[in-house]
Coordinates of C-alpha atoms in Angstrom, one line a residue:
Chain A
X1 CA -196.7 71.9 23.5
X2 CA -198.0 68.9 21.7
X3 CA -201.3 67.4 23.0
X4 CA -202.5 63.9 22.3
X5 CA -206.2 63.0 22.9
X6 CA -207.5 59.4 22.6
X7 CA -211.1 58.5 22.2
X8 CA -213.2 56.9 23.4
X9 CA -211.7 56.4 26.9
X10 CA -213.4 53.0 27.1
X11 CA -215.4 50.8 24.8
X12 CA -217.4 47.6 25.3
X13 CA -218.2 45.4 22.3
X14 CA -219.9 42.1 21.6
X15 CA -217.7 39.6 19.8
X16 CA -217.8 40.2 16.1
X17 CA -218.5 43.9 16.2
X18 CA -216.0 46.4 14.7
X19 CA -214.3 49.2 16.6
X20 CA -212.8 52.5 15.6
X21 CA -210.3 54.1 18.0
X22 CA -209.1 57.7 17.5
X23 CA -206.0 59.6 18.4
X24 CA -206.0 63.3 17.8
X25 CA -203.0 65.6 18.1
X26 CA -202.5 69.3 18.2
X27 CA -199.5 70.1 16.1
X28 CA -197.3 68.4 13.4
X29 CA -195.6 65.2 14.0
X30 CA -192.8 63.0 12.7
X31 CA -194.3 59.7 13.4
X32 CA -197.3 57.9 15.0
X33 CA -197.3 54.5 16.7
X34 CA -200.1 52.3 18.1
X35 CA -199.5 49.9 21.0
X36 CA -201.5 47.2 22.7
X37 CA -201.4 46.3 26.3
X38 CA -203.1 43.2 27.6
X39 CA -204.4 43.5 31.2
X40 CA -201.4 43.0 33.4
X41 CA -199.1 42.7 30.4
X42 CA -196.4 44.6 28.6
X43 CA -196.9 46.9 25.7
X44 CA -196.6 45.5 22.2
X45 CA -196.1 47.7 19.1
X46 CA -199.0 47.3 16.6
X47 CA -198.2 49.9 14.0
X48 CA -195.5 52.4 13.1
X49 CA -197.6 54.7 10.8
X50 CA -196.4 58.3 10.2
X51 CA -198.9 58.7 7.4
X52 CA -201.3 56.8 5.2
X53 CA -202.9 53.4 5.9
X54 CA -201.4 50.1 7.1
X55 CA -203.0 46.7 7.6
X56 CA -202.2 43.8 9.8
X57 CA -204.7 41.0 9.9
X58 CA -208.0 42.4 11.4
X59 CA -206.3 45.7 12.3
X60 CA -206.0 48.8 10.1
X61 CA -204.2 52.0 11.1
X62 CA -204.8 55.3 9.2
X63 CA -202.9 58.5 9.9
X64 CA -204.0 61.8 8.2
X65 CA -201.5 64.4 9.2
X66 CA -203.3 67.4 7.7
X67 CA -206.4 66.5 9.8
X68 CA -204.2 65.8 12.8
X69 CA -205.6 62.4 13.5
X70 CA -204.8 58.7 13.5
X71 CA -207.3 55.9 13.8
X72 CA -207.1 52.2 14.6
X73 CA -209.8 50.0 13.2
X74 CA -210.5 46.5 14.6
X75 CA -212.8 44.4 12.5
X76 CA -214.7 41.3 13.7
X77 CA -213.5 41.8 17.3
X78 CA -212.6 38.8 19.4
X79 CA -212.5 38.4 23.2
X80 CA -208.7 38.3 23.0
X81 CA -208.7 41.8 21.6
X82 CA -209.6 43.1 25.1
X83 CA -207.0 45.4 26.6
X84 CA -205.8 48.9 26.3
X85 CA -204.8 50.6 23.1
X86 CA -202.3 53.5 23.2
X87 CA -201.1 55.9 20.6
X88 CA -197.8 57.7 20.9
X89 CA -196.2 60.2 18.6
X90 CA -192.9 61.8 17.9
X91 CA -193.2 65.5 18.0
X92 CA -191.6 67.6 15.3
X93 CA -190.3 70.0 17.9
X94 CA -188.6 67.3 20.1
X95 CA -187.6 64.0 18.5
X96 CA -185.9 62.6 21.6
X97 CA -189.0 60.9 23.1
X98 CA -192.6 59.9 22.4
X99 CA -195.7 61.7 23.6
X100 CA -198.4 59.3 24.8
X101 CA -202.1 59.3 24.8
X102 CA -204.0 58.0 27.9
X103 CA -205.3 55.0 26.0
X104 CA -208.6 53.4 25.1
X105 CA -209.7 50.5 27.3
X106 CA -211.5 47.9 25.2
X107 CA -213.6 45.0 26.5
X108 CA -215.0 42.4 24.0
X109 CA -217.7 40.2 25.5
X110 CA -218.4 36.7 24.1
Chain B
X1 CA -185.5 38.7 18.2
X2 CA -184.8 39.9 21.6
X3 CA -186.3 40.2 25.0
X4 CA -186.5 42.7 27.9
X5 CA -186.5 41.5 31.4
X6 CA -187.5 43.4 34.5
X7 CA -186.8 42.5 38.1
X8 CA -188.5 42.2 40.4
X9 CA -191.9 41.5 39.0
X10 CA -193.6 42.7 42.2
X11 CA -192.1 45.1 44.8
X12 CA -193.6 45.9 48.1
X13 CA -191.8 48.6 50.1
X14 CA -192.1 50.7 53.2
X15 CA -192.6 54.5 53.3
X16 CA -189.3 56.2 53.0
X17 CA -187.4 53.2 51.7
X18 CA -185.0 53.4 48.8
X19 CA -186.1 50.8 46.1
X20 CA -184.2 49.7 43.0
X21 CA -185.7 48.3 39.9
X22 CA -183.6 46.6 37.2
X23 CA -184.0 46.2 33.4
X24 CA -182.0 44.1 31.0
X25 CA -182.3 44.0 27.2
X26 CA -180.5 41.8 24.6
X27 CA -181.6 43.7 21.5
X28 CA -178.3 45.5 21.5
X29 CA -180.4 48.7 21.4
X30 CA -178.7 52.0 22.2
X31 CA -181.6 53.7 23.9
X32 CA -183.5 52.6 27.1
X33 CA -186.4 54.2 28.9
X34 CA -188.1 54.1 32.2
X35 CA -191.8 54.9 32.4
X36 CA -194.3 55.1 35.2
X37 CA -197.9 54.0 34.4
X38 CA -200.7 55.0 36.8
X39 CA -204.3 54.2 36.3
X40 CA -206.0 57.0 34.2
X41 CA -202.7 58.9 33.6
X42 CA -201.1 57.0 30.8
X43 CA -197.3 56.6 30.5
X44 CA -195.0 59.2 31.9
X45 CA -191.3 59.2 31.1
X46 CA -189.0 59.2 34.1
X47 CA -185.6 58.8 32.6
X48 CA -184.1 57.7 29.4
X49 CA -180.5 56.9 28.2
X50 CA -179.2 57.1 24.7
X51 CA -176.0 55.2 25.4
X52 CA -173.9 53.6 28.1
X53 CA -173.4 56.1 31.0
X54 CA -175.8 58.6 29.5
X55 CA -178.8 59.9 31.5
X56 CA -181.6 62.2 30.3
X57 CA -184.4 63.4 32.6
X58 CA -188.0 62.8 31.5
X59 CA -191.1 64.6 32.7
X60 CA -191.3 62.8 36.0
X61 CA -187.6 62.5 37.2
X62 CA -188.0 64.1 40.6
X63 CA -187.8 61.5 43.3
X64 CA -185.9 59.0 41.1
X65 CA -182.3 58.2 40.2
X66 CA -181.2 56.1 37.3
X67 CA -178.1 54.4 36.2
X68 CA -176.9 53.0 32.8
X69 CA -173.9 50.9 33.8
X70 CA -173.7 49.1 30.5
X71 CA -175.5 49.1 27.2
X72 CA -177.7 46.2 28.1
X73 CA -178.9 47.3 31.5
X74 CA -180.7 50.3 32.9
X75 CA -181.7 50.6 36.6
X76 CA -184.1 52.9 38.3
X77 CA -184.1 53.9 42.0
X78 CA -187.0 55.3 43.9
X79 CA -185.2 57.5 46.3
X80 CA -187.9 57.6 49.0
X81 CA -191.0 55.6 48.5
X82 CA -194.3 57.4 49.2
X83 CA -196.9 55.8 51.5
X84 CA -199.8 54.1 49.6
X85 CA -198.0 54.6 46.3
X86 CA -199.1 52.1 43.7
X87 CA -197.9 52.1 40.1
X88 CA -196.4 50.0 37.3
X89 CA -192.9 50.8 36.1
X90 CA -192.2 49.9 32.5
X91 CA -188.8 49.6 30.9
X92 CA -188.4 49.9 27.2
X93 CA -185.6 50.0 24.6
X94 CA -185.2 51.2 21.0
X95 CA -182.5 51.4 18.4
X96 CA -182.4 55.2 18.5
X97 CA -184.7 57.9 19.9
X98 CA -187.8 59.7 18.9
X99 CA -190.0 57.7 16.5
X100 CA -188.0 54.4 16.6
X101 CA -190.2 51.5 17.7
X102 CA -189.9 50.9 21.5
X103 CA -190.0 47.4 22.9
X104 CA -191.3 47.0 26.4
X105 CA -190.6 44.7 29.3
X106 CA -193.4 43.1 31.4
X107 CA -193.2 45.8 34.1
X108 CA -192.5 46.0 37.9
X109 CA -195.6 46.5 40.1
X110 CA -194.8 48.6 43.1
X111 CA -196.9 48.8 46.2
X112 CA -195.8 51.0 49.2
X113 CA -197.4 50.2 52.6

């Protein structure tokens, strides 16, 4: 079945540094989403990005289906970016639910 | 816009107890989900429902019951709480299934003594 791997598992940055988070998947997909979860908070959808590149403020998501990867780039990180970033995909074989990665835990220090 | 509310926010139970978690959404979404989030294990789907009175088992349905009494509400029951269990239960909703964006509630934090 479909496998989703996120890397790195955790990341510590100094404020102002950039971050690149990766999500790799094993077979074809219909769609890819990125979510953000603040410590102790609910999940918030960042991007719905089945292919190509999308921008939102300091965030950029790029999905390359033939390379079976999606990335989330955070530029000029801020302490408020700290939290967990999760990717989730809709499998071609089963479009009834999402398949989730384990997440990347990001800490941005002042 | 809309909102998803989950009650209670914190739930402390005893081993063997039956515990019920509730979720309400005012998005008028057809599909609702219950996930369990454990540290280091990501989100695991317990049950989902594509319409009122519909129930679909997820990967982690054993030990749980669910009920979709009306379109706006979806409840989850832990049939027999396990000692020292600690997890966050997240409710979500979406317009349809699959790749439709899911909107999440704040979660219910469970601790079993």
